Amino acid sequence: MLSPMTRPDEPAMRVRPPDASFSPDAFRRAGHALVDRLADHLERARRRELPALPRVDTDAERARWRLSAAPRGLDALPALIDEVVLRSNHLHHPGYVGHQVSAPHPIAALGELVAGFLNNGMAVYEMGPAATAIERELVAWFARELGLPADADGVFTSGGSIGNLTALLAMRELRAGDSAWEHGTRGKPQLCVLVSEQAHYSIARATRILGWGRDGALGVAVDAQYRMRVDALEERLARAREDGFQVLGVVGSACTTATGAFDPLERVADVCAREGLWLHVDGAHGSPAALSPKYRALVAGIERADSVVADAHKMLLVPALSTAVLFRRGRDSWATFAQEATYLFSGNSWDHAQRTLECTKRMLALPLYLLLECVGRDELARHVERCFDLARTFAAQLRAADDFELAVEPQANIVCFRHTPRGAEDLDGLQARLRERVLARERFYLVQTRLDGALWLRTTLINPFTTEADLAELLDALRAAARAT
Ligand SMILES: Cc1ncc(COP(=O)(O)O)c(C=O)c1O
């Protein structure tokens, strides 16, 4: 039937195709220019010809990015890209020693571009056949590298926080008795996990999302190296049980965020085996230590975990986000979500949305896959080793200096320290001021953390272009900043 608005004598409406900006030619031109610019940027960043982090006022920055009244046309693209690049945090700059985010390998970044352009959503297999198969291959790769059994399986998520939540949801479903997914947790005892006091906040966030409130993640004391104390774990477990908690599992950190401490996973796994507890290992940052024969011992015991989270966008030179969530018994990876959605799920076991929080997701494993295929696993292992080695070298520099204090010997590639010039008072205030001053000079980006109540400067040596000499210069920059106070 004709709609009342359409008259039979009206010509058929013509749908306009997208304009010339959507053409292959326009893409080719813009793309070549873009890659040239990013390659120049890599060159300039590694030669320190840019600020590590440009210091700009938030309001001024907000004003700068106000949308134009009318589109500026494709000719504006190069200048726009230059502006974005210039005003960003430069992770390839040798002075970038900040948070745990990779300085991406260009091949992996190109993989991200391909993922963005193909945009295969991956909720179900037929939305992204290659991407889904690649994800399955890389889940198996991670599992092998970590020593999990051949039956292990899992899924990729957008980041370690979602990964931890995904694993803990499965743990709850499998260990809390009567399905919480079906019936909720009403009437159940207070559920909880035990976790190092130094664990990443995403664990406590996940247990709150699970509805367990502030007592859902009970903290276990750490030793002088910030590793979970196994005697404290046993004591906390006994106390929690006496207090009526149903303890479902233990979360081991490999490694922690603040100082890069590896919990003693082997001994934690012994406790879990004896007490019937699920062992989840948050290996978001440190699990790639398993790639290195030199540092593999740091994660000994990870292969006994029931579930593990491993991020590729931290230690493996891949752009954010790319996280593997692994389950030692492959079937457990189906326990997290058990929802019917007939418009989407066909019962195909390759439909990944049945196993993750995300419906549509990016082609999360593609950048790492390209890196492994084109550059190789051994180069990634060397990168991990180099970063961990550099942290030890930096610690040696700090120990040798009588005006710096090392918080703790680094286990991974995170080093916390502070400047202690003779006669200095208010050391906490001093560190904060020094950091601000050094950031203002734009040659370094470092961060800070509190340990046992005191403020420490914190560096993550994750950038392949940072050298020993850069770190010596950082110490001199801090000394100069202190003299200027
Ligand atoms: C130990 C640990 N777990 C989890 C996360 C969260 O990972 P993401 O930032 O990918 O969500 C981090 C982030 O720094 C981390 O250090």
PDB file of N, CA, C and O in Angstrom, residues 302-366:
ATOM      1  N   ILE A 302      51.398 -19.839  37.962  1.00  0.00           N
ATOM      2  CA  ILE A 302      50.281 -19.249  37.195  1.00  0.00           C
ATOM      3  C   ILE A 302      49.545 -20.352  36.433  1.00  0.00           C
ATOM      4  O   ILE A 302      48.337 -20.272  36.207  1.00  0.00           O
ATOM      5  N   GLU A 303      50.298 -21.399  36.084  1.00  0.00           N
ATOM      6  CA  GLU A 303      49.703 -22.500  35.313  1.00  0.00           C
ATOM      7  C   GLU A 303      48.711 -23.301  36.146  1.00  0.00           C
ATOM      8  O   GLU A 303      47.966 -24.109  35.615  1.00  0.00           O
ATOM      9  N   ARG A 304      48.680 -23.052  37.453  1.00  0.00           N
ATOM     10  CA  ARG A 304      47.717 -23.771  38.310  1.00  0.00           C
ATOM     11  C   ARG A 304      46.439 -22.963  38.528  1.00  0.00           C
ATOM     12  O   ARG A 304      45.522 -23.409  39.212  1.00  0.00           O
ATOM     13  N   ALA A 305      46.388 -21.768  37.963  1.00  0.00           N
ATOM     14  CA  ALA A 305      45.215 -20.902  38.185  1.00  0.00           C
ATOM     15  C   ALA A 305      43.971 -21.475  37.511  1.00  0.00           C
ATOM     16  O   ALA A 305      44.056 -22.157  36.494  1.00  0.00           O
ATOM     17  N   ASP A 306      42.820 -21.173  38.106  1.00  0.00           N
ATOM     18  CA  ASP A 306      41.541 -21.514  37.453  1.00  0.00           C
ATOM     19  C   ASP A 306      41.237 -20.508  36.359  1.00  0.00           C
ATOM     20  O   ASP A 306      40.607 -20.852  35.359  1.00  0.00           O
ATOM     21  N   SER A 307      41.646 -19.266  36.588  1.00  0.00           N
ATOM     22  CA  SER A 307      41.456 -18.242  35.554  1.00  0.00           C
ATOM     23  C   SER A 307      42.601 -17.240  35.636  1.00  0.00           C
ATOM     24  O   SER A 307      43.188 -17.043  36.707  1.00  0.00           O
ATOM     25  N   VAL A 308      42.902 -16.651  34.491  1.00  0.00           N
ATOM     26  CA  VAL A 308      44.012 -15.687  34.396  1.00  0.00           C
ATOM     27  C   VAL A 308      43.582 -14.557  33.463  1.00  0.00           C
ATOM     28  O   VAL A 308      42.903 -14.803  32.460  1.00  0.00           O
ATOM     29  N   VAL A 309      44.016 -13.353  33.805  1.00  0.00           N
ATOM     30  CA  VAL A 309      43.853 -12.222  32.886  1.00  0.00           C
ATOM     31  C   VAL A 309      45.246 -11.765  32.446  1.00  0.00           C
ATOM     32  O   VAL A 309      46.146 -11.635  33.276  1.00  0.00           O
ATOM     33  N   ALA A 310      45.416 -11.580  31.139  1.00  0.00           N
ATOM     34  CA  ALA A 310      46.709 -11.114  30.598  1.00  0.00           C
ATOM     35  C   ALA A 310      46.437 -10.018  29.579  1.00  0.00           C
ATOM     36  O   ALA A 310      45.676 -10.223  28.633  1.00  0.00           O
ATOM     37  N   ASP A 311      47.061  -8.847  29.791  1.00  0.00           N
ATOM     38  CA  ASP A 311      46.876  -7.729  28.850  1.00  0.00           C
ATOM     39  C   ASP A 311      48.000  -7.734  27.812  1.00  0.00           C
ATOM     40  O   ASP A 311      49.172  -7.849  28.180  1.00  0.00           O
ATOM     41  N   ALA A 312      47.631  -7.551  26.567  1.00  0.00           N
ATOM     42  CA  ALA A 312      48.665  -7.358  25.542  1.00  0.00           C
ATOM     43  C   ALA A 312      49.030  -5.883  25.419  1.00  0.00           C
ATOM     44  O   ALA A 312      50.098  -5.550  24.921  1.00  0.00           O
ATOM     45  N   HIS A 313      48.136  -4.992  25.897  1.00  0.00           N
ATOM     46  CA  HIS A 313      48.387  -3.557  25.685  1.00  0.00           C
ATOM     47  C   HIS A 313      49.264  -2.947  26.768  1.00  0.00           C
ATOM     48  O   HIS A 313      49.421  -1.731  26.816  1.00  0.00           O
ATOM     49  N   LYS A 314      49.790  -3.778  27.636  1.00  0.00           N
ATOM     50  CA  LYS A 314      50.763  -3.251  28.600  1.00  0.00           C
ATOM     51  C   LYS A 314      52.173  -3.666  28.170  1.00  0.00           C
ATOM     52  O   LYS A 314      52.914  -2.868  27.630  1.00  0.00           O
ATOM     53  N   MET A 315      52.517  -4.934  28.342  1.00  0.00           N
ATOM     54  CA  MET A 315      53.903  -5.342  28.081  1.00  0.00           C
ATOM     55  C   MET A 315      54.164  -5.824  26.659  1.00  0.00           C
ATOM     56  O   MET A 315      55.299  -6.096  26.308  1.00  0.00           O
ATOM     57  N   LEU A 316      53.141  -5.977  25.838  1.00  0.00           N
ATOM     58  CA  LEU A 316      53.361  -6.645  24.554  1.00  0.00           C
ATOM     59  C   LEU A 316      53.267  -5.713  23.338  1.00  0.00           C
ATOM     60  O   LEU A 316      52.961  -6.171  22.222  1.00  0.00           O
ATOM     61  N   LEU A 317      53.491  -4.422  23.550  1.00  0.00           N
ATOM     62  CA  LEU A 317      53.668  -3.478  22.432  1.00  0.00           C
ATOM     63  C   LEU A 317      52.433  -3.332  21.541  1.00  0.00           C
ATOM     64  O   LEU A 317      52.545  -3.005  20.357  1.00  0.00           O
ATOM     65  N   VAL A 318      51.281  -3.580  22.121  1.00  0.00           N
ATOM     66  CA  VAL A 318      50.024  -3.535  21.359  1.00  0.00           C
ATOM     67  C   VAL A 318      49.210  -2.345  21.860  1.00  0.00           C
ATOM     68  O   VAL A 318      49.211  -2.050  23.046  1.00  0.00           O
ATOM     69  N   PRO A 319      48.512  -1.622  20.965  1.00  0.00           N
ATOM     70  CA  PRO A 319      47.689  -0.508  21.444  1.00  0.00           C
ATOM     71  C   PRO A 319      46.525  -1.001  22.308  1.00  0.00           C
ATOM     72  O   PRO A 319      46.059  -2.135  22.131  1.00  0.00           O
ATOM     73  N   ALA A 320      46.072  -0.148  23.212  1.00  0.00           N
ATOM     74  CA  ALA A 320      44.917  -0.492  24.028  1.00  0.00           C
ATOM     75  C   ALA A 320      43.693  -0.579  23.120  1.00  0.00           C
ATOM     76  O   ALA A 320      43.571   0.238  22.196  1.00  0.00           O
ATOM     77  N   LEU A 321      42.817  -1.548  23.366  1.00  0.00           N
ATOM     78  CA  LEU A 321      42.838  -2.501  24.468  1.00  0.00           C
ATOM     79  C   LEU A 321      42.893  -3.913  23.904  1.00  0.00           C
ATOM     80  O   LEU A 321      42.315  -4.154  22.843  1.00  0.00           O
ATOM     81  N   SER A 322      43.517  -4.821  24.643  1.00  0.00           N
ATOM     82  CA  SER A 322      43.610  -6.191  24.158  1.00  0.00           C
ATOM     83  C   SER A 322      43.963  -7.094  25.334  1.00  0.00           C
ATOM     84  O   SER A 322      45.112  -7.151  25.762  1.00  0.00           O
ATOM     85  N   THR A 323      42.948  -7.750  25.861  1.00  0.00           N
ATOM     86  CA  THR A 323      43.121  -8.567  27.071  1.00  0.00           C
ATOM     87  C   THR A 323      42.624  -9.976  26.835  1.00  0.00           C
ATOM     88  O   THR A 323      41.524 -10.167  26.321  1.00  0.00           O
ATOM     89  N   ALA A 324      43.426 -10.951  27.251  1.00  0.00           N
ATOM     90  CA  ALA A 324      42.974 -12.344  27.194  1.00  0.00           C
ATOM     91  C   ALA A 324      42.486 -12.762  28.573  1.00  0.00           C
ATOM     92  O   ALA A 324      43.175 -12.538  29.569  1.00  0.00           O
ATOM     93  N   VAL A 325      41.288 -13.343  28.628  1.00  0.00           N
ATOM     94  CA  VAL A 325      40.780 -13.959  29.861  1.00  0.00           C
ATOM     95  C   VAL A 325      40.810 -15.457  29.621  1.00  0.00           C
ATOM     96  O   VAL A 325      40.166 -15.947  28.687  1.00  0.00           O
ATOM     97  N   LEU A 326      41.554 -16.156  30.452  1.00  0.00           N
ATOM     98  CA  LEU A 326      41.787 -17.587  30.210  1.00  0.00           C
ATOM     99  C   LEU A 326      41.212 -18.418  31.354  1.00  0.00           C
ATOM    100  O   LEU A 326      41.310 -18.016  32.516  1.00  0.00           O
ATOM    101  N   PHE A 327      40.646 -19.558  31.007  1.00  0.00           N
ATOM    102  CA  PHE A 327      40.125 -20.490  32.011  1.00  0.00           C
ATOM    103  C   PHE A 327      40.829 -21.829  31.827  1.00  0.00           C
ATOM    104  O   PHE A 327      40.902 -22.322  30.694  1.00  0.00           O
ATOM    105  N   ARG A 328      41.345 -22.397  32.926  1.00  0.00           N
ATOM    106  CA  ARG A 328      42.107 -23.633  32.768  1.00  0.00           C
ATOM    107  C   ARG A 328      41.218 -24.771  32.242  1.00  0.00           C
ATOM    108  O   ARG A 328      41.666 -25.608  31.494  1.00  0.00           O
ATOM    109  N   ARG A 329      39.943 -24.795  32.670  1.00  0.00           N
ATOM    110  CA  ARG A 329      38.995 -25.753  32.096  1.00  0.00           C
ATOM    111  C   ARG A 329      38.157 -24.966  31.087  1.00  0.00           C
ATOM    112  O   ARG A 329      37.369 -24.106  31.467  1.00  0.00           O
ATOM    113  N   GLY A 330      38.369 -25.273  29.822  1.00  0.00           N
ATOM    114  CA  GLY A 330      37.742 -24.471  28.772  1.00  0.00           C
ATOM    115  C   GLY A 330      36.253 -24.282  28.983  1.00  0.00           C
ATOM    116  O   GLY A 330      35.717 -23.189  28.747  1.00  0.00           O
ATOM    117  N   ARG A 331      35.580 -25.310  29.477  1.00  0.00           N
ATOM    118  CA  ARG A 331      34.114 -25.187  29.620  1.00  0.00           C
ATOM    119  C   ARG A 331      33.738 -24.090  30.619  1.00  0.00           C
ATOM    120  O   ARG A 331      32.660 -23.513  30.534  1.00  0.00           O
ATOM    121  N   ASP A 332      34.639 -23.758  31.558  1.00  0.00           N
ATOM    122  CA  ASP A 332      34.315 -22.716  32.546  1.00  0.00           C
ATOM    123  C   ASP A 332      34.108 -21.363  31.896  1.00  0.00           C
ATOM    124  O   ASP A 332      33.472 -20.478  32.469  1.00  0.00           O
ATOM    125  N   SER A 333      34.673 -21.195  30.711  1.00  0.00           N
ATOM    126  CA  SER A 333      34.558 -19.876  30.093  1.00  0.00           C
ATOM    127  C   SER A 333      33.138 -19.634  29.578  1.00  0.00           C
ATOM    128  O   SER A 333      32.829 -18.547  29.099  1.00  0.00           O
ATOM    129  N   TRP A 334      32.277 -20.637  29.687  1.00  0.00           N
ATOM    130  CA  TRP A 334      30.869 -20.447  29.310  1.00  0.00           C
ATOM    131  C   TRP A 334      30.014 -20.111  30.515  1.00  0.00           C
ATOM    132  O   TRP A 334      28.816 -19.857  30.392  1.00  0.00           O
ATOM    133  N   ALA A 335      30.637 -20.134  31.712  1.00  0.00           N
ATOM    134  CA  ALA A 335      29.829 -20.019  32.926  1.00  0.00           C
ATOM    135  C   ALA A 335      29.435 -18.583  33.234  1.00  0.00           C
ATOM    136  O   ALA A 335      28.473 -18.336  33.951  1.00  0.00           O
ATOM    137  N   THR A 336      30.176 -17.619  32.691  1.00  0.00           N
ATOM    138  CA  THR A 336      29.954 -16.240  33.093  1.00  0.00           C
ATOM    139  C   THR A 336      28.566 -15.729  32.705  1.00  0.00           C
ATOM    140  O   THR A 336      27.851 -15.173  33.516  1.00  0.00           O
ATOM    141  N   PHE A 337      28.213 -15.948  31.476  1.00  0.00           N
ATOM    142  CA  PHE A 337      26.933 -15.413  30.965  1.00  0.00           C
ATOM    143  C   PHE A 337      26.161 -16.566  30.337  1.00  0.00           C
ATOM    144  O   PHE A 337      26.721 -17.366  29.607  1.00  0.00           O
ATOM    145  N   ALA A 338      24.901 -16.646  30.631  1.00  0.00           N
ATOM    146  CA  ALA A 338      24.104 -17.735  30.068  1.00  0.00           C
ATOM    147  C   ALA A 338      22.763 -17.169  29.640  1.00  0.00           C
ATOM    148  O   ALA A 338      21.735 -17.446  30.213  1.00  0.00           O
ATOM    149  N   GLN A 339      22.818 -16.318  28.637  1.00  0.00           N
ATOM    150  CA  GLN A 339      21.613 -15.588  28.272  1.00  0.00           C
ATOM    151  C   GLN A 339      21.117 -15.995  26.902  1.00  0.00           C
ATOM    152  O   GLN A 339      21.920 -16.202  25.992  1.00  0.00           O
ATOM    153  N   GLU A 340      19.822 -16.073  26.773  1.00  0.00           N
ATOM    154  CA  GLU A 340      19.217 -16.322  25.465  1.00  0.00           C
ATOM    155  C   GLU A 340      19.112 -14.991  24.717  1.00  0.00           C
ATOM    156  O   GLU A 340      18.751 -13.981  25.305  1.00  0.00           O
ATOM    157  N   ALA A 341      19.432 -14.996  23.450  1.00  0.00           N
ATOM    158  CA  ALA A 341      19.177 -13.810  22.607  1.00  0.00           C
ATOM    159  C   ALA A 341      19.032 -14.359  21.200  1.00  0.00           C
ATOM    160  O   ALA A 341      19.996 -14.394  20.437  1.00  0.00           O
ATOM    161  N   THR A 342      17.844 -14.790  20.876  1.00  0.00           N
ATOM    162  CA  THR A 342      17.671 -15.541  19.626  1.00  0.00           C
ATOM    163  C   THR A 342      17.945 -14.683  18.390  1.00  0.00           C
ATOM    164  O   THR A 342      18.241 -15.200  17.327  1.00  0.00           O
ATOM    165  N   TYR A 343      17.828 -13.357  18.546  1.00  0.00           N
ATOM    166  CA  TYR A 343      18.125 -12.499  17.394  1.00  0.00           C
ATOM    167  C   TYR A 343      19.612 -12.484  17.096  1.00  0.00           C
ATOM    168  O   TYR A 343      20.038 -11.987  16.060  1.00  0.00           O
ATOM    169  N   LEU A 344      20.418 -13.001  18.038  1.00  0.00           N
ATOM    170  CA  LEU A 344      21.863 -12.926  17.854  1.00  0.00           C
ATOM    171  C   LEU A 344      22.518 -14.296  17.926  1.00  0.00           C
ATOM    172  O   LEU A 344      23.242 -14.709  17.029  1.00  0.00           O
ATOM    173  N   PHE A 345      22.271 -15.023  19.001  1.00  0.00           N
ATOM    174  CA  PHE A 345      22.996 -16.274  19.215  1.00  0.00           C
ATOM    175  C   PHE A 345      22.305 -17.426  18.505  1.00  0.00           C
ATOM    176  O   PHE A 345      21.106 -17.631  18.635  1.00  0.00           O
ATOM    177  N   SER A 346      23.132 -18.206  17.794  1.00  0.00           N
ATOM    178  CA  SER A 346      22.547 -19.325  17.058  1.00  0.00           C
ATOM    179  C   SER A 346      22.955 -20.648  17.689  1.00  0.00           C
ATOM    180  O   SER A 346      22.716 -21.703  17.142  1.00  0.00           O
ATOM    181  N   GLY A 347      23.625 -20.595  18.829  1.00  0.00           N
ATOM    182  CA  GLY A 347      24.100 -21.830  19.433  1.00  0.00           C
ATOM    183  C   GLY A 347      25.484 -22.207  18.924  1.00  0.00           C
ATOM    184  O   GLY A 347      26.030 -23.240  19.289  1.00  0.00           O
ATOM    185  N   ASN A 348      26.065 -21.358  18.087  1.00  0.00           N
ATOM    186  CA  ASN A 348      27.409 -21.618  17.583  1.00  0.00           C
ATOM    187  C   ASN A 348      28.412 -21.320  18.701  1.00  0.00           C
ATOM    188  O   ASN A 348      28.431 -20.222  19.241  1.00  0.00           O
ATOM    189  N   SER A 349      29.252 -22.295  19.030  1.00  0.00           N
ATOM    190  CA  SER A 349      30.167 -22.106  20.154  1.00  0.00           C
ATOM    191  C   SER A 349      31.243 -21.066  19.825  1.00  0.00           C
ATOM    192  O   SER A 349      32.037 -20.711  20.675  1.00  0.00           O
ATOM    193  N   TRP A 350      31.289 -20.595  18.612  1.00  0.00           N
ATOM    194  CA  TRP A 350      32.247 -19.553  18.263  1.00  0.00           C
ATOM    195  C   TRP A 350      31.632 -18.160  18.389  1.00  0.00           C
ATOM    196  O   TRP A 350      32.258 -17.176  18.027  1.00  0.00           O
ATOM    197  N   ASP A 351      30.435 -18.089  18.900  1.00  0.00           N
ATOM    198  CA  ASP A 351      29.803 -16.780  19.101  1.00  0.00           C
ATOM    199  C   ASP A 351      30.313 -16.195  20.418  1.00  0.00           C
ATOM    200  O   ASP A 351      29.838 -16.548  21.500  1.00  0.00           O
ATOM    201  N   HIS A 352      31.277 -15.288  20.329  1.00  0.00           N
ATOM    202  CA  HIS A 352      31.977 -14.861  21.537  1.00  0.00           C
ATOM    203  C   HIS A 352      31.140 -14.037  22.498  1.00  0.00           C
ATOM    204  O   HIS A 352      31.454 -13.969  23.680  1.00  0.00           O
ATOM    205  N   ALA A 353      30.104 -13.392  22.004  1.00  0.00           N
ATOM    206  CA  ALA A 353      29.331 -12.534  22.911  1.00  0.00           C
ATOM    207  C   ALA A 353      28.662 -13.348  24.012  1.00  0.00           C
ATOM    208  O   ALA A 353      28.215 -12.797  25.012  1.00  0.00           O
ATOM    209  N   GLN A 354      28.591 -14.653  23.831  1.00  0.00           N
ATOM    210  CA  GLN A 354      28.013 -15.473  24.893  1.00  0.00           C
ATOM    211  C   GLN A 354      28.970 -15.616  26.070  1.00  0.00           C
ATOM    212  O   GLN A 354      28.624 -16.147  27.105  1.00  0.00           O
ATOM    213  N   ARG A 355      30.199 -15.159  25.883  1.00  0.00           N
ATOM    214  CA  ARG A 355      31.180 -15.350  26.947  1.00  0.00           C
ATOM    215  C   ARG A 355      31.719 -14.042  27.517  1.00  0.00           C
ATOM    216  O   ARG A 355      32.597 -14.057  28.367  1.00  0.00           O
ATOM    217  N   THR A 356      31.283 -12.920  26.973  1.00  0.00           N
ATOM    218  CA  THR A 356      31.825 -11.641  27.471  1.00  0.00           C
ATOM    219  C   THR A 356      30.713 -10.649  27.731  1.00  0.00           C
ATOM    220  O   THR A 356      29.596 -10.786  27.241  1.00  0.00           O
ATOM    221  N   LEU A 357      31.096  -9.633  28.499  1.00  0.00           N
ATOM    222  CA  LEU A 357      30.186  -8.536  28.794  1.00  0.00           C
ATOM    223  C   LEU A 357      29.812  -7.799  27.513  1.00  0.00           C
ATOM    224  O   LEU A 357      28.717  -7.267  27.368  1.00  0.00           O
ATOM    225  N   GLU A 358      30.778  -7.742  26.594  1.00  0.00           N
ATOM    226  CA  GLU A 358      30.600  -6.952  25.388  1.00  0.00           C
ATOM    227  C   GLU A 358      29.761  -7.693  24.357  1.00  0.00           C
ATOM    228  O   GLU A 358      29.871  -8.908  24.230  1.00  0.00           O
ATOM    229  N   CYS A 359      28.976  -6.936  23.627  1.00  0.00           N
ATOM    230  CA  CYS A 359      28.260  -7.498  22.479  1.00  0.00           C
ATOM    231  C   CYS A 359      29.175  -7.216  21.284  1.00  0.00           C
ATOM    232  O   CYS A 359      30.082  -7.985  20.991  1.00  0.00           O
ATOM    233  N   THR A 360      28.975  -6.085  20.622  1.00  0.00           N
ATOM    234  CA  THR A 360      29.927  -5.698  19.579  1.00  0.00           C
ATOM    235  C   THR A 360      31.263  -5.402  20.243  1.00  0.00           C
ATOM    236  O   THR A 360      31.313  -4.746  21.280  1.00  0.00           O
ATOM    237  N   LYS A 361      32.323  -5.919  19.700  1.00  0.00           N
ATOM    238  CA  LYS A 361      33.639  -5.513  20.221  1.00  0.00           C
ATOM    239  C   LYS A 361      34.603  -5.378  19.055  1.00  0.00           C
ATOM    240  O   LYS A 361      34.356  -5.870  17.951  1.00  0.00           O
ATOM    241  N   ARG A 362      35.702  -4.697  19.332  1.00  0.00           N
ATOM    242  CA  ARG A 362      36.691  -4.511  18.278  1.00  0.00           C
ATOM    243  C   ARG A 362      37.390  -5.833  17.981  1.00  0.00           C
ATOM    244  O   ARG A 362      37.281  -6.782  18.742  1.00  0.00           O
ATOM    245  N   MET A 363      38.152  -5.863  16.911  1.00  0.00           N
ATOM    246  CA  MET A 363      38.895  -7.077  16.549  1.00  0.00           C
ATOM    247  C   MET A 363      40.130  -7.126  17.451  1.00  0.00           C
ATOM    248  O   MET A 363      41.247  -6.820  17.036  1.00  0.00           O
ATOM    249  N   LEU A 364      39.873  -7.494  18.698  1.00  0.00           N
ATOM    250  CA  LEU A 364      40.834  -7.217  19.770  1.00  0.00           C
ATOM    251  C   LEU A 364      42.162  -7.957  19.655  1.00  0.00           C
ATOM    252  O   LEU A 364      43.172  -7.513  20.184  1.00  0.00           O
ATOM    253  N   ALA A 365      42.151  -9.107  19.007  1.00  0.00           N
ATOM    254  CA  ALA A 365      43.388  -9.899  18.971  1.00  0.00           C
ATOM    255  C   ALA A 365      44.224  -9.606  17.723  1.00  0.00           C
ATOM    256  O   ALA A 365      45.365 -10.063  17.631  1.00  0.00           O
ATOM    257  N   LEU A 366      43.658  -8.874  16.769  1.00  0.00           N
ATOM    258  CA  LEU A 366      44.340  -8.691  15.481  1.00  0.00           C
ATOM    259  C   LEU A 366      45.717  -8.011  15.598  1.00  0.00           C
ATOM    260  O   LEU A 366      46.696  -8.506  15.022  1.00  0.00           O
TER     261      LEU A 366
END
